[in-house]
Coordinates of C-alpha atoms and ligand atoms in Angstrom, one line a residue:
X1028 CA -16.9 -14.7 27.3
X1029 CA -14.9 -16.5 29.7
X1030 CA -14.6 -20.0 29.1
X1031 CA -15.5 -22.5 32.3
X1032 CA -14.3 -25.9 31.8
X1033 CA -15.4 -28.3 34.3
X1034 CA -13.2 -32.4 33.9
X1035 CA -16.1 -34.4 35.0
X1036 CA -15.6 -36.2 38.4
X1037 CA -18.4 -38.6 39.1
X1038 CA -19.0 -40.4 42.7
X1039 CA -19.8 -43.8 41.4
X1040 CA -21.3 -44.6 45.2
X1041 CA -24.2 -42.6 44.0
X1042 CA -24.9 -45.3 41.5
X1043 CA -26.3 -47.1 44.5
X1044 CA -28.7 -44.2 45.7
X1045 CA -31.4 -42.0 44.7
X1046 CA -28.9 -39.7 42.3
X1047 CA -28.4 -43.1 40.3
X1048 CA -30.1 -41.4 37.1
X1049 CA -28.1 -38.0 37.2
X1050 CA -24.9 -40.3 37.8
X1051 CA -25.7 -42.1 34.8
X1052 CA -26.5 -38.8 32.7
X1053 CA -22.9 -37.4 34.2
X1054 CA -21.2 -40.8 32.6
X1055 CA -22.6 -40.3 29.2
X1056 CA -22.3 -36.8 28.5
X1057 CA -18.5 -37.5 29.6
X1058 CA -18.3 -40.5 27.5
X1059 CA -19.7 -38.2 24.3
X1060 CA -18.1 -35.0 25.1
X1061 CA -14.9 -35.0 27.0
X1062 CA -14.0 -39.3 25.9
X1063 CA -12.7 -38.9 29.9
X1064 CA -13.8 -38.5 33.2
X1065 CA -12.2 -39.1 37.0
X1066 CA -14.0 -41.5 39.5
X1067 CA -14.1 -41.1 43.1
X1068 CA -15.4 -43.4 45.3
X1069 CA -15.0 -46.4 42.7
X1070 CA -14.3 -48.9 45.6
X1071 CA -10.7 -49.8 45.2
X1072 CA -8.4 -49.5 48.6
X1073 CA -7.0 -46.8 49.2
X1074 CA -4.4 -49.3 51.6
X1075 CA -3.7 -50.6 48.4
X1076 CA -3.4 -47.5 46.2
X1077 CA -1.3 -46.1 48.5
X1078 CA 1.3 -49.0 48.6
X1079 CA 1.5 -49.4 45.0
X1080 CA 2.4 -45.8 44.9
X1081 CA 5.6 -46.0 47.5
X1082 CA 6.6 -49.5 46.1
X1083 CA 6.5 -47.7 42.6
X1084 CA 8.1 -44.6 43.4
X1085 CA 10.6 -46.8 45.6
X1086 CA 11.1 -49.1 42.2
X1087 CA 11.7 -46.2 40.1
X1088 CA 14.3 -44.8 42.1
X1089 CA 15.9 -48.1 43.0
X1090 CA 15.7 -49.9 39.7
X1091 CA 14.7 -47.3 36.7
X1092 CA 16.2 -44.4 37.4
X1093 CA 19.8 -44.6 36.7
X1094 CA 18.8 -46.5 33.2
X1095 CA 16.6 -43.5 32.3
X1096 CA 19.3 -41.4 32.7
X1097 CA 21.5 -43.5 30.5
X1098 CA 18.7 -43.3 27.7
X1099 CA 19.2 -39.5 28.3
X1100 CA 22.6 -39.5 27.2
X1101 CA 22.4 -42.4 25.1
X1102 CA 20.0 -40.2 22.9
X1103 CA 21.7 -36.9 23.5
X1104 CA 18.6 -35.8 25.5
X1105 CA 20.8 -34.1 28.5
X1106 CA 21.0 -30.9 26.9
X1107 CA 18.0 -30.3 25.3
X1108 CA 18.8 -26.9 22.9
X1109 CA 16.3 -27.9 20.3
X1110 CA 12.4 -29.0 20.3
X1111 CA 12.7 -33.1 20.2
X1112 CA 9.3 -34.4 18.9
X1113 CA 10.2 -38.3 17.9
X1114 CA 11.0 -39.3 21.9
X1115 CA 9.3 -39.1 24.9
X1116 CA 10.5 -38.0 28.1
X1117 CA 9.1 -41.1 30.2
X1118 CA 10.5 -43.9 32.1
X1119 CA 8.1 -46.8 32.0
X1120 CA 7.4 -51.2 32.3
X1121 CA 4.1 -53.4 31.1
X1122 CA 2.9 -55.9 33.0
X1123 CA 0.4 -58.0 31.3
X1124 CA -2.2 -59.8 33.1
X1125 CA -4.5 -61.6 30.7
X1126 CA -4.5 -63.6 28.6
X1127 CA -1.5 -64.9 30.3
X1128 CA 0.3 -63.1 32.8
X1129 CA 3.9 -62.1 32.7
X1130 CA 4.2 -60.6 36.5
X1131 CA 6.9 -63.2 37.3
X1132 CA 8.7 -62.1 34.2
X1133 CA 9.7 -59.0 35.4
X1134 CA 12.6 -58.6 36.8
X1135 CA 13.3 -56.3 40.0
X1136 CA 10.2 -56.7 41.5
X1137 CA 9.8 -57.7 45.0
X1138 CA 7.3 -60.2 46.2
X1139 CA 5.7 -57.4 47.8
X1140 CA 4.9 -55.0 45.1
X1141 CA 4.1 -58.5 42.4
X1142 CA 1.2 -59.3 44.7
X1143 CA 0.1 -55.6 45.8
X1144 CA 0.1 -55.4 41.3
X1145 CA -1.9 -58.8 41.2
X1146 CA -4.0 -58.0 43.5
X1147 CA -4.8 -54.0 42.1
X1148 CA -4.7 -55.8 38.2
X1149 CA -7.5 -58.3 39.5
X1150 CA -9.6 -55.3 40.9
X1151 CA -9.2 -52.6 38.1
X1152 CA -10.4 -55.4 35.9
X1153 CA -13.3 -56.0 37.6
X1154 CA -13.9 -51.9 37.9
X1155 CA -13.3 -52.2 34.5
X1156 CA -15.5 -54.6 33.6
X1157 CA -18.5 -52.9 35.5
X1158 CA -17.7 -49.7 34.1
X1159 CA -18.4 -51.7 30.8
X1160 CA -22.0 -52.6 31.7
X1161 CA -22.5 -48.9 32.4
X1162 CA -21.8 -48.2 29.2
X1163 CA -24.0 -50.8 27.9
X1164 CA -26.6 -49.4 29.9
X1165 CA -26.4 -45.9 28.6
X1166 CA -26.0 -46.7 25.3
X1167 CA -29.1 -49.0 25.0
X1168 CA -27.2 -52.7 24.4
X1169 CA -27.7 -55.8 26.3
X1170 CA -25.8 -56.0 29.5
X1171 CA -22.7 -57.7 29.0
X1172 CA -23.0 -56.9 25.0
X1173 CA -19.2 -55.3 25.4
X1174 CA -17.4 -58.1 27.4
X1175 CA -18.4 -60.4 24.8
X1176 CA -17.7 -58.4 22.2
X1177 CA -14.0 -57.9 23.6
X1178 CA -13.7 -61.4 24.7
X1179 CA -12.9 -63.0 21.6
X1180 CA -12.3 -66.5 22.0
X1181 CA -9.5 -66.4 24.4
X1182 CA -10.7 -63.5 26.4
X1183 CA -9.6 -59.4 26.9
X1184 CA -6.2 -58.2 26.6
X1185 CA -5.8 -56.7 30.2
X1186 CA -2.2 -55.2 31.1
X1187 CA -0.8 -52.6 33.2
X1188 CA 1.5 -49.8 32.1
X1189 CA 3.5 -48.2 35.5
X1190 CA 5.3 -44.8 34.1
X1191 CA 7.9 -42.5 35.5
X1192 CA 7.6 -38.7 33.9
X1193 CA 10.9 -37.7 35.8
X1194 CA 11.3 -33.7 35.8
X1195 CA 12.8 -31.9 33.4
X1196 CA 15.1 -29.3 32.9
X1197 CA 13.2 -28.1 30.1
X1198 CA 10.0 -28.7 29.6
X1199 CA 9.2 -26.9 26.5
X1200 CA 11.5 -28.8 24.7
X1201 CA 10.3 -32.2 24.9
X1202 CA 6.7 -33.9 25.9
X1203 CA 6.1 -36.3 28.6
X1204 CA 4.1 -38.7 25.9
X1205 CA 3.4 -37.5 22.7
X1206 CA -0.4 -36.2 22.0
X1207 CA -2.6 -39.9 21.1
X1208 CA -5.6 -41.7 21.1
X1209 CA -5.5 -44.9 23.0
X1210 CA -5.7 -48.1 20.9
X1211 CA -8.0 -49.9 22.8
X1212 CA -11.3 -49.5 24.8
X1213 CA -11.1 -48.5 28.3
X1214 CA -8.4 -47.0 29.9
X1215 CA -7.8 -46.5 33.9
X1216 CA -5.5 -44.6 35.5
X1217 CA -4.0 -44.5 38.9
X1218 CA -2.1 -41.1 38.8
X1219 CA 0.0 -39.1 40.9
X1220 CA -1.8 -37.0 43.2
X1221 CA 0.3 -33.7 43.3
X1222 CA 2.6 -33.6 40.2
X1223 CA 0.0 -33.1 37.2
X1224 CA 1.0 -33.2 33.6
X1225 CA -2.4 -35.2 31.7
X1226 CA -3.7 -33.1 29.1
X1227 CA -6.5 -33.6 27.2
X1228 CA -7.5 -32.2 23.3
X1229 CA -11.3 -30.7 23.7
X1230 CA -13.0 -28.3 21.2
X1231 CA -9.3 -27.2 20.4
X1232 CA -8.0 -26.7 23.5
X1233 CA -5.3 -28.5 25.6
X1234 CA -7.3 -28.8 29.3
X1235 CA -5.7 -30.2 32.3
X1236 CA -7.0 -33.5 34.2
X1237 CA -6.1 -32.7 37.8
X1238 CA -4.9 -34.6 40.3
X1239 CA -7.3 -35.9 42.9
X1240 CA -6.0 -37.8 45.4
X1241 CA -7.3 -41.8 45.0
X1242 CA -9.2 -41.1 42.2
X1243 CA -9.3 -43.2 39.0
X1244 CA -9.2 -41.7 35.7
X1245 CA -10.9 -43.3 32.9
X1246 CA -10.3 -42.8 28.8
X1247 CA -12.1 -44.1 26.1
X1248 CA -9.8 -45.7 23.6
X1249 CA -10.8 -46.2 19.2
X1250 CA -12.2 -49.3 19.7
X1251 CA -15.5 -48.0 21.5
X1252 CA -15.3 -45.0 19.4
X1253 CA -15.9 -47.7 16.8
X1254 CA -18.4 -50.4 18.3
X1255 CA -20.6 -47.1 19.4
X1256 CA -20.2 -46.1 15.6
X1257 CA -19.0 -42.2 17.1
X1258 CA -21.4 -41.6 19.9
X1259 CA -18.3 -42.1 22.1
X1260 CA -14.8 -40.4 21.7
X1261 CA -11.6 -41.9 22.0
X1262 CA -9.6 -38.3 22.5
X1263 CA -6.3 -37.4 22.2
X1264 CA -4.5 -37.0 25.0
X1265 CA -0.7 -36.0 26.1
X1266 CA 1.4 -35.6 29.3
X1267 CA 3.6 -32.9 29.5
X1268 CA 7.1 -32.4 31.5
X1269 CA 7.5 -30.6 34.6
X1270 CA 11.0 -28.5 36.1
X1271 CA 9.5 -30.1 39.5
X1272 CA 8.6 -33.5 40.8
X1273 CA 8.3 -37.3 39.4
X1274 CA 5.1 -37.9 38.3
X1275 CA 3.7 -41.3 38.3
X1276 CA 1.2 -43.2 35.8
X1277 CA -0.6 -46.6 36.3
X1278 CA -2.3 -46.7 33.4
X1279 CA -4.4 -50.3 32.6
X1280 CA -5.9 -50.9 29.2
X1281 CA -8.8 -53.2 29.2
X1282 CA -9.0 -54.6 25.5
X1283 CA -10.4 -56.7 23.0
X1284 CA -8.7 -59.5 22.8
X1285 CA -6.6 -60.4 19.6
X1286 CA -9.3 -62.3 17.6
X1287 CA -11.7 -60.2 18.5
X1288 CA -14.0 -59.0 15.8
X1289 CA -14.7 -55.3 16.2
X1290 CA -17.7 -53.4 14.2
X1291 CA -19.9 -50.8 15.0
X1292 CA -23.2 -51.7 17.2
X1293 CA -25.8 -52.7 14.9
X1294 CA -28.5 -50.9 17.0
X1295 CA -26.3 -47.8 16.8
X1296 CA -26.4 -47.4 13.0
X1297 CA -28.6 -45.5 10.9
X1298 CA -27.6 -46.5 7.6
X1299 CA -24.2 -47.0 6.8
X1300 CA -21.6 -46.9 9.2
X1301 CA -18.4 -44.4 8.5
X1302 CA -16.7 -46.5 10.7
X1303 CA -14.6 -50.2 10.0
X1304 CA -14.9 -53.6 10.5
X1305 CA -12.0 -55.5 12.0
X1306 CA -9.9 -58.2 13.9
X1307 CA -8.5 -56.2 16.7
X1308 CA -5.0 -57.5 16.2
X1309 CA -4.8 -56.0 13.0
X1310 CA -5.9 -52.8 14.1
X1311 CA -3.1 -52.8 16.9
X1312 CA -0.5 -53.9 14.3
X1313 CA -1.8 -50.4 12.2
X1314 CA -1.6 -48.8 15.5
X1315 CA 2.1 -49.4 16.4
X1316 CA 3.5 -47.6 13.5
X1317 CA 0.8 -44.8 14.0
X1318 CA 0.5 -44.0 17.4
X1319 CA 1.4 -40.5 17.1
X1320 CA -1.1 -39.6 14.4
X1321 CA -4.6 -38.6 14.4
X1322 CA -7.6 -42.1 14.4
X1323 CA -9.2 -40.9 11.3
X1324 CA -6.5 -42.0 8.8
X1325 CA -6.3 -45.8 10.6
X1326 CA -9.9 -46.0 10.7
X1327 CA -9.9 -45.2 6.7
X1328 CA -6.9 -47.9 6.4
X1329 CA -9.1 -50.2 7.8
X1330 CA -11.9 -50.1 5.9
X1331 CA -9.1 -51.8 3.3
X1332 CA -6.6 -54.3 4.8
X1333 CA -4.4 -53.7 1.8
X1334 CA -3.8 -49.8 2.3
X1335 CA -3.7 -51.2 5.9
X1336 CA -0.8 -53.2 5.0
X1337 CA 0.8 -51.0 3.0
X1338 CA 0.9 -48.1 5.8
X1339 CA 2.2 -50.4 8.1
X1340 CA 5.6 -49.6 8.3
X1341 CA 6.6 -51.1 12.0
X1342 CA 6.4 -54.5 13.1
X1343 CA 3.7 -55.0 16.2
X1344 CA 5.7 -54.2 19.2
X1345 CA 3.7 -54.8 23.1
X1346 CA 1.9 -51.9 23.4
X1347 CA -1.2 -51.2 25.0
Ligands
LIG2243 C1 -0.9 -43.8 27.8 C2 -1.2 -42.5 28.4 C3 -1.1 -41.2 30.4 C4 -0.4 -41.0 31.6 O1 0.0 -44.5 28.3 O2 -1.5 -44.1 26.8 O3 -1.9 -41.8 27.9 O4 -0.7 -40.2 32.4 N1 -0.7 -42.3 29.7 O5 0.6 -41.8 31.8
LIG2244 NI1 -2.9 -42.7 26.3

């Protein structure tokens, strides 16, 4: 039989209407069985989207692209004759807007696209933030449960990662970004709307997340994998290289903040829970040496800081 696969796309207008409930049922059976799904009418500008993507394309060319082709032949990558599995083929910055911002730390930006980026950080976070309360819904917690729970005591770790995928002679050869799970917990991404290249891992097979124009797409990342003890799924994800076209990312992680404490729901555990107890920091400090590897072993090395330690080869870099 034939296999239909169908990336969920949900119309969060409806959550204002009489389809409020079937929205609802669309977000969790996305947020337990595909750890993705793509939003469309999720109230951001499209004025704005749409200058962020020409400043960033304009950036890219003006200020990124020449070094990215440095790194090629820096690293031997221009020719490409044998499968390269330790580098990605990607071109990318991190702003971070919270706890403190860096935006004026950046160099090469003008005014311009700092304040369009402000202005976009300020209102993903707030998407963000309501998506979160969604989630609480679903799941049965207390409105607000998951702010607080990533706020820590100096707040959420909220930054912006803008990416380049520029094409590729050949593609086979070398990925985009490695397959992952995201570190943190939600994950939302303003993506090119003609060159594709997102994959995601589900029931063993690699499935595409298309482009939609001004859509958002939104990942689950390990940390509510862990604080819904499972009943959510961070999943891996990858993005592949293309012969044709520059694709661009604007990928924001809304995370815990450092101190956080992380642990699984109490409401959402039976008995015991297979899943850890943490500060988040010392999760991401895990993570940064393990990016490329399946969750399950770091959420084992968690349940023991010392194994923790121990596989902990890489100091913390800024990752997301
Ligand atoms: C990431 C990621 C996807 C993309 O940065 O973690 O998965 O499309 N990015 O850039
Ligand atoms: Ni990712």
């Amino acid at each position: 039989m034939e296999k239909t696969i169908k990336f969920p796309v949900i119309d969060l207008s409806k959550l204002n209407g009489k389809e409020r409930d079937q929205t609802m049922a669309l977000i969790e059976d996305a947020c337990q069985n595909w750890g993705f799904f793509e939003l469309v009418n999720h109230g951001l500008p499209y004025d704005l989207m749409d200058n962020i993507e020409r400043m960033t394309k304009e950036h890219y060319k003006k200020h990124m692209e020449q070094k990215f082709k440095e790194m090629l032949r820096s690293k031997g990558l221009d020719t490409l004759e044998t499968e390269v599995e330790d580098v990605d083929w990607e071109s990318t910055f991190y702003l971070r807007h919270l706890p403190q911002s860096n935006l004026y730390d950046i160099p090469d930006m003008s005014n311009e696209y700092r304040l369009a980026m402000k202005d976009f950080g300020k209102m993903v976070e707030n998407l963000a933030e309501e998506l979160l309360d969604l989630l609480c819904e679903n799941l049965g917690l207390e409105k607000g449960y998951l702010k607080k729970v990533f706020h820590g005591t100096k707040g959420p770790t909220f930054g912006t990662k803008v990416s380049n995928y520029p094409p590729c002679p050949k593609p086979e050869m070398i990925k985009g970004l490695r397959a992952h799970t995201d570190a943190g917990g939600l994950i939302l991404l303003f993506q090119d709307d003609k060159v594709s290249g997102l994959q995601l891992l589900k029931d063993g097979d690699w499935v595409d997340v298309p482009p939609l124009k001004h859509s958002i797409v939104i990942n689950l990342g390990d940390q509510l994998e862990v604080i819904t003890n499972g009943k959510y799924k961070s999943v891996m994800h990858r993005v592949m290289t293309q012969k044709e076209g520059n694709r661009m990312s604007i990928a924001s992680f809304y995370n815990p903040g450092s101190d956080a404490e992380i642990s699984p729901a109490t409401s959402l555990v039976d008995k015991d829970s297979k899943y850890p107890s943490f500060v988040f920091d010392d999760y991401m400090k895990l993570y940064a040496g393990l990016k490329f590897q399946p969750k399950e072993p770091r959420f084992e090395a968690m349940k023991n800081a010392e194994v923790a330690a121990d596989l902990n080869p890489v100091a913390a870099v800024e990752t997301f």
